[in-house]
XYZ file of C-alpha atoms in Angstrom:
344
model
C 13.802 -32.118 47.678
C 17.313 -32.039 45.986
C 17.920 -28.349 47.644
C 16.593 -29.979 50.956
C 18.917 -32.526 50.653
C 21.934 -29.804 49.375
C 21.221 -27.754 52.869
C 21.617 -31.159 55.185
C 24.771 -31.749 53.363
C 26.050 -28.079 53.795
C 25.373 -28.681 57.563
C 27.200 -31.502 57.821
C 30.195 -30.028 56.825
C 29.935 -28.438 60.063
C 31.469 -31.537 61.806
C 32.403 -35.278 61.801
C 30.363 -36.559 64.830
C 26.775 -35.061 62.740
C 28.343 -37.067 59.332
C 28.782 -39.733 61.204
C 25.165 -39.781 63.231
C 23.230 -38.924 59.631
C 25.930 -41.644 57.674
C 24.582 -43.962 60.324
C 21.067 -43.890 60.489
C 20.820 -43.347 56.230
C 22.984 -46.898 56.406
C 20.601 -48.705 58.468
C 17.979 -47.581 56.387
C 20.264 -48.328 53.070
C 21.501 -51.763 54.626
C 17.013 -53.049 55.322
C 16.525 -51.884 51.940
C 19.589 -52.768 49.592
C 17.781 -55.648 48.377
C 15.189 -54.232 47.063
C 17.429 -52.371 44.160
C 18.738 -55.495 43.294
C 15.268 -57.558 42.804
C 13.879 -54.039 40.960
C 16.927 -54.457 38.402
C 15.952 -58.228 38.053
C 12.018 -57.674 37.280
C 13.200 -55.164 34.832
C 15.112 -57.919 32.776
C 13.731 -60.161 30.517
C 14.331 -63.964 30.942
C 16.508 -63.890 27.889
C 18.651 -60.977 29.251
C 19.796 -63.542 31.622
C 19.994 -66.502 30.009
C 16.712 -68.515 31.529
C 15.718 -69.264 27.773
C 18.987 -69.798 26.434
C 21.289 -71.225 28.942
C 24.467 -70.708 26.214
C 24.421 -67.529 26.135
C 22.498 -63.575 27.269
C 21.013 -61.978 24.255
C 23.848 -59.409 23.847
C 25.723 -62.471 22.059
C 23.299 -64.209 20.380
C 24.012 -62.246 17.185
C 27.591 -63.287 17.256
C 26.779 -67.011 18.328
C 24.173 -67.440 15.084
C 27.268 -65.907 12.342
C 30.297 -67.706 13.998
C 30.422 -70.217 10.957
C 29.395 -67.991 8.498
C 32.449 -66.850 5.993
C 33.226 -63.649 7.107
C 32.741 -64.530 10.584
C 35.895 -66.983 9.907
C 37.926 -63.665 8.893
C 36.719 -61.617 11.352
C 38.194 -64.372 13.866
C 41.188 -64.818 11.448
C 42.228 -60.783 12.160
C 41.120 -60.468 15.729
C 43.413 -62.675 17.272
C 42.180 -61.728 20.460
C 40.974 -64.562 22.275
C 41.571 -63.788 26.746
C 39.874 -61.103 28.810
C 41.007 -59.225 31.792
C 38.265 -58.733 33.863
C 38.909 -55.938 36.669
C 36.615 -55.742 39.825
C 38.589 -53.097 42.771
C 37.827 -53.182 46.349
C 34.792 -51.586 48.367
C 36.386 -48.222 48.836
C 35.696 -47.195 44.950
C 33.039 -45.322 44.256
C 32.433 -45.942 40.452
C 33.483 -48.154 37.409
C 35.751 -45.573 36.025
C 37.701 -45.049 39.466
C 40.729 -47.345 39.111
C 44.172 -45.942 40.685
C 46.998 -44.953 38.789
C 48.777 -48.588 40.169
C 45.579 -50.228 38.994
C 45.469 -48.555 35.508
C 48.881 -49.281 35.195
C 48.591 -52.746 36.436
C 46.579 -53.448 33.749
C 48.016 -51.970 30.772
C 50.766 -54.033 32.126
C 49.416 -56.975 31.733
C 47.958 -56.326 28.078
C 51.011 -55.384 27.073
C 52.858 -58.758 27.975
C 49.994 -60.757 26.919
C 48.899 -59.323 23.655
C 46.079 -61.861 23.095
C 44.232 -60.043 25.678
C 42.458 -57.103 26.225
C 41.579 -55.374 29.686
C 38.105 -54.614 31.290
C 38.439 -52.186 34.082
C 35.126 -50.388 33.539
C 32.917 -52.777 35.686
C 31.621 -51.479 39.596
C 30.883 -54.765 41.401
C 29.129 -53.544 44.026
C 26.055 -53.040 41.553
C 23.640 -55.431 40.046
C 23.319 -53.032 37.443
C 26.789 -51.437 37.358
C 25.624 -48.240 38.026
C 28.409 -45.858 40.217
C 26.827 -44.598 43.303
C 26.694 -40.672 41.762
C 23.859 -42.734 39.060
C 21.644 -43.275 41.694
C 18.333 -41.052 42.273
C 17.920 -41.014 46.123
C 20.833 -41.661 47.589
C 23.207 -40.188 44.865
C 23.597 -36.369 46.563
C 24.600 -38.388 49.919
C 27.312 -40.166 47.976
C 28.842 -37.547 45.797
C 29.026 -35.919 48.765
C 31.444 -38.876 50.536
C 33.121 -39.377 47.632
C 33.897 -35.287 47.897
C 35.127 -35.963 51.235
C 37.550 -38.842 50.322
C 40.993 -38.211 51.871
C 39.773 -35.193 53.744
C 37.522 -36.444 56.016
C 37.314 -40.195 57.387
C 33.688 -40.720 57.510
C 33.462 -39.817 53.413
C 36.155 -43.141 53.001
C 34.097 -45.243 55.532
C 30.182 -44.005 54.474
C 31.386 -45.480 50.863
C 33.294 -48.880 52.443
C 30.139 -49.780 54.616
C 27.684 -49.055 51.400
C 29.873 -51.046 49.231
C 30.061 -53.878 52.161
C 26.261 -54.515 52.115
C 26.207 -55.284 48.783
C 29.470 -57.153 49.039
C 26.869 -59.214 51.687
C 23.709 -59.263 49.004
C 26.486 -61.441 46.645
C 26.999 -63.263 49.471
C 23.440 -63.669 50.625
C 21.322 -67.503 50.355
C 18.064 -65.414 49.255
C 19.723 -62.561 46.546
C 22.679 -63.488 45.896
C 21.756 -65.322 42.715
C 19.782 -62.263 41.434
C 22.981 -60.070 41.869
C 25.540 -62.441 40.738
C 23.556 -62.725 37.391
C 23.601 -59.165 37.290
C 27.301 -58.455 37.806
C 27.866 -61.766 34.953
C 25.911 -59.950 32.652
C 27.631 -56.625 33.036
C 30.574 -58.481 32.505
C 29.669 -59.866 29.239
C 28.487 -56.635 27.906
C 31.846 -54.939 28.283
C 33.740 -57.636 27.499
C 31.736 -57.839 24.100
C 31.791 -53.315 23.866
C 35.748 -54.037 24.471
C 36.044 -56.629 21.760
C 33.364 -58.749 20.344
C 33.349 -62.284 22.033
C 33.153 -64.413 19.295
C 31.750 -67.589 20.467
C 33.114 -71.181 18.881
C 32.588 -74.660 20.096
C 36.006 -75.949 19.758
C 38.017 -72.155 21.114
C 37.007 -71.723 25.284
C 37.244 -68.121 25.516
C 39.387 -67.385 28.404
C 38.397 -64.759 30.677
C 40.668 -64.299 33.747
C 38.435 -62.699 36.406
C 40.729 -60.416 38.945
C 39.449 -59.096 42.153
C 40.712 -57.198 45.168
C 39.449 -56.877 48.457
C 35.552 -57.739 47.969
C 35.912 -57.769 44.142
C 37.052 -61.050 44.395
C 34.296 -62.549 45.813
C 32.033 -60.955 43.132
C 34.130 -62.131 40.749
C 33.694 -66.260 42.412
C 30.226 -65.284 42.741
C 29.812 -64.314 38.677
C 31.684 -67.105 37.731
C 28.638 -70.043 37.410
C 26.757 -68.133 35.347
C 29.769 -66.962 32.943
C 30.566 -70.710 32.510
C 27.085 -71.507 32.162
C 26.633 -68.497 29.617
C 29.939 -69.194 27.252
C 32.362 -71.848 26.237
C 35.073 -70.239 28.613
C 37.799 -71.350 30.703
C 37.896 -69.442 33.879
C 40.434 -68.392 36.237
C 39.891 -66.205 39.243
C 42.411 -64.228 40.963
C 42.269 -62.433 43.722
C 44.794 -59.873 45.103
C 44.219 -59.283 48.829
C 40.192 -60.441 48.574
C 37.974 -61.680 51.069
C 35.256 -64.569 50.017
C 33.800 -67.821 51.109
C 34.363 -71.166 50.148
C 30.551 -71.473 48.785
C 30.316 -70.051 44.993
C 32.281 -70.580 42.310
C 34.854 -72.566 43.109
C 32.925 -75.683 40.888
C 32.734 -73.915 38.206
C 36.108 -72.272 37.830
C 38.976 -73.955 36.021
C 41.328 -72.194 38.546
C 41.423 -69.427 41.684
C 44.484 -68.644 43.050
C 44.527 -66.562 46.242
C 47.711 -63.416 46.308
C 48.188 -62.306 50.098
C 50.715 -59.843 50.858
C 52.303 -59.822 54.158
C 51.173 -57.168 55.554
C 47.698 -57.727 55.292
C 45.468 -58.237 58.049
C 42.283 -57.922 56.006
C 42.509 -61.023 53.574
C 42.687 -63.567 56.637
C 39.317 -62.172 57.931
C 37.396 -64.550 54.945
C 39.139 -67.747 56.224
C 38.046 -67.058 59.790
C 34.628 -65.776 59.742
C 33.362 -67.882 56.658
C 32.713 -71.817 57.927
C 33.098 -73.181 54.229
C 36.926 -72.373 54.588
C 37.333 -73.964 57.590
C 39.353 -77.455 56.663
C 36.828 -79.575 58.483
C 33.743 -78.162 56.213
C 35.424 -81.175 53.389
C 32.560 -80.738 51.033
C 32.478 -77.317 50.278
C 33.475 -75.393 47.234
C 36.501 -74.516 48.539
C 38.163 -77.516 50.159
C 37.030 -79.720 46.838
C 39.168 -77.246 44.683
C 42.314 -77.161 46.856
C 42.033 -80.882 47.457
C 41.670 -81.170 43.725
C 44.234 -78.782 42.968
C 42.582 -76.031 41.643
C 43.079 -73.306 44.430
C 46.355 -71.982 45.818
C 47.360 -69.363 47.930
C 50.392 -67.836 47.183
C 52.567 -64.648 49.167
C 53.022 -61.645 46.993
C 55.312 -60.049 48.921
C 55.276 -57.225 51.945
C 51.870 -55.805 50.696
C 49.310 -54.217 53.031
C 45.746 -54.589 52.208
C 45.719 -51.064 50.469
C 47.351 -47.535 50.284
C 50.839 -46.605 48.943
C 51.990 -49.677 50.503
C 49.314 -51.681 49.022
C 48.830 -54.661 46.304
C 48.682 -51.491 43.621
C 50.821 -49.139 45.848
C 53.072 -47.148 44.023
C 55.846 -46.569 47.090
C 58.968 -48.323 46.606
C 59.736 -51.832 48.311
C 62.051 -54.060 47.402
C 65.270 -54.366 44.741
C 63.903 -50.657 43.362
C 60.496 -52.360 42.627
C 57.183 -50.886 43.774
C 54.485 -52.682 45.393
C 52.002 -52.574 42.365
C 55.511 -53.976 40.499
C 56.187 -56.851 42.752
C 52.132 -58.462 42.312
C 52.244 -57.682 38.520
C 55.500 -59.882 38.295
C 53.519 -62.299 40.845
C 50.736 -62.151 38.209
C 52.908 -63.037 35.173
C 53.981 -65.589 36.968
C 51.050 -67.987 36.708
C 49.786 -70.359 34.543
C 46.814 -68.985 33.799
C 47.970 -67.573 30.448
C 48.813 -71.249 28.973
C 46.121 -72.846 27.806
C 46.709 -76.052 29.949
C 44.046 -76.197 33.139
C 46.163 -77.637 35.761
C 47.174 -75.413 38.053
């Protein structure tokens, strides 16, 4: 099978137009099925695993949640001040959780670095309920190794990833599995935050987790948020940088989302046209209750496109001898989510 599979891919080299008729018909195929990896992670979990039995917290924590008072719990909390998490989710064109740019990697050692209290988790892929890169999968792994090869050299290797990526970016979105996969992605999120530094959970201390996603990472991130809140004694802020989400999940249970839009970007407006719960006139969704309320804002970030050297973690130059990925770090800094007061 796998040498089958290595002599379609060798042919394909041979020319765009064949990548693109094979990328097309495997996607259709992909895009009927995608579900079904999704509700085949979810069977394999227990009900504990994601927090049906105990609605505080996933099993991964309970260990820490049952010592919290003990004695030298208390010192282990007394000489690991760290108490925030920076929760990373990139846009659909990344192929894995240990694919970050060299803006985005510096982005967030940025941020660490002026916030000491916090530590960084850039080692999640969003656009798996299982957070699994696309080279872990069985069946379709050869395919995408193979587009991820192609990255930069040929189109259709950028856009066979972006339209995989975009169906699942549509599962988090979707009435029927979108729950299943935003559990997933929540859990995977508490596991590295607790690998990164173990959450130590306390009644009277909200951990703060600041979830920040670009491009369709930030609607992953809205759609996590529930059952992180639900899961932990957190206070929850979502950012994103450029993303595109609706107005239905996750803006009741976060303390705070503010929206970054650069400029340039053409991309970011296509949530607020195509999604009715941002429309102004849909008053009783998510999204409308938290701006009326005050806890959504959209701020401009500068002349950003939606990605590339001239994008939110663009390394080009562009303006007063600051680089893109400069000018939304200082936009970053900039808000309150790093005081402990809620109000926006």
């Amino acid at each position: 099978m796998l040498k089958l599979i290595g002599w379609i891919l060798i042919w394909l080299r041979g020319g765009s137009l064949k990548l693109l008729l094979i990328a097309g018909t495997i996607l259709i195929v992909w895009g009927i099925t995608a579900p079904v990896g999704t509700l085949v992670w979810w069977l394999g979990q227990s009900a504990e695993t994601l927090g049906f039995k105990n609605k505080n917290l996933p099993e991964t924590l309970r260990s820490n949640s049952r010592n919290i008072e003990t004695p030298d719990a208390k010192l282990v909390a007394k000489s690991a001040p760290i108490n925030c998490y920076i929760i990373f989710l990139p846009g659909v064109g990344d192929f894995s959780a240990d694919e970050l740019t060299t803006g985005e990697a510096f982005f967030l050692k940025s941020l660490v670095k002026v916030h000491p209290e916090c530590v960084a988790v850039g080692d999640i892929f969003p656009y798996s309920a299982a957070n699994k890169s696309l080279g872990g999968q069985r069946f379709f792994a050869p395919v995408w190794r193979f587009a991820e090869q192609t990255k930069g050299k040929l189109i259709s290797g950028d856009v066979l990833i972006k339209i995989r990526n975009l169906w699942r970016f549509a599962i988090s979105l979707d009435y029927r599995y979108g729950q299943v996969y935003n559990q997933g992605i929540a859990t995977a999120i508490i596991e590295r935050m607790e690998a990164k530094h173990p959450i130590l959970v306390s009644p009277n201390q909200p951990v703060k987790i600041i979830l920040i996603g670009t491009s369709g990472g930030a609607q992953v991130a809205l759609g996590a948020t529930p059952y992180l809140k639900e899961w932990l004694n957190a206070q929850i802020s979502v950012v994103s940088v450029g993303g595109v989400f609706s107005g239905k999940v996750g803006f009741n249970a976060a303390d705070r989302v503010y929206h970054l839009r650069g400029s340039r970007d053409p991309i970011e407006d296509i949530g607020g046209l195509v999604f009715p719960s941002r429309w102004q006139w849909q008053v009783n969704s998510g999204f409308n209750q938290a701006r009326k309320q005050g806890r959504y804002a959209e701020i401009i970030s500068g002349p950003h496109k939606h990605d590339g050297n001239q994008g939110y973690f663009g390394e080009d130059r562009a303006e007063n001898d600051l680089t893109y990925v400069d000018l939304i770090l200082q936009k970053v800094n900039q808000l309150p989510i790093w005081r402990d007061r809620k109000s926006p």
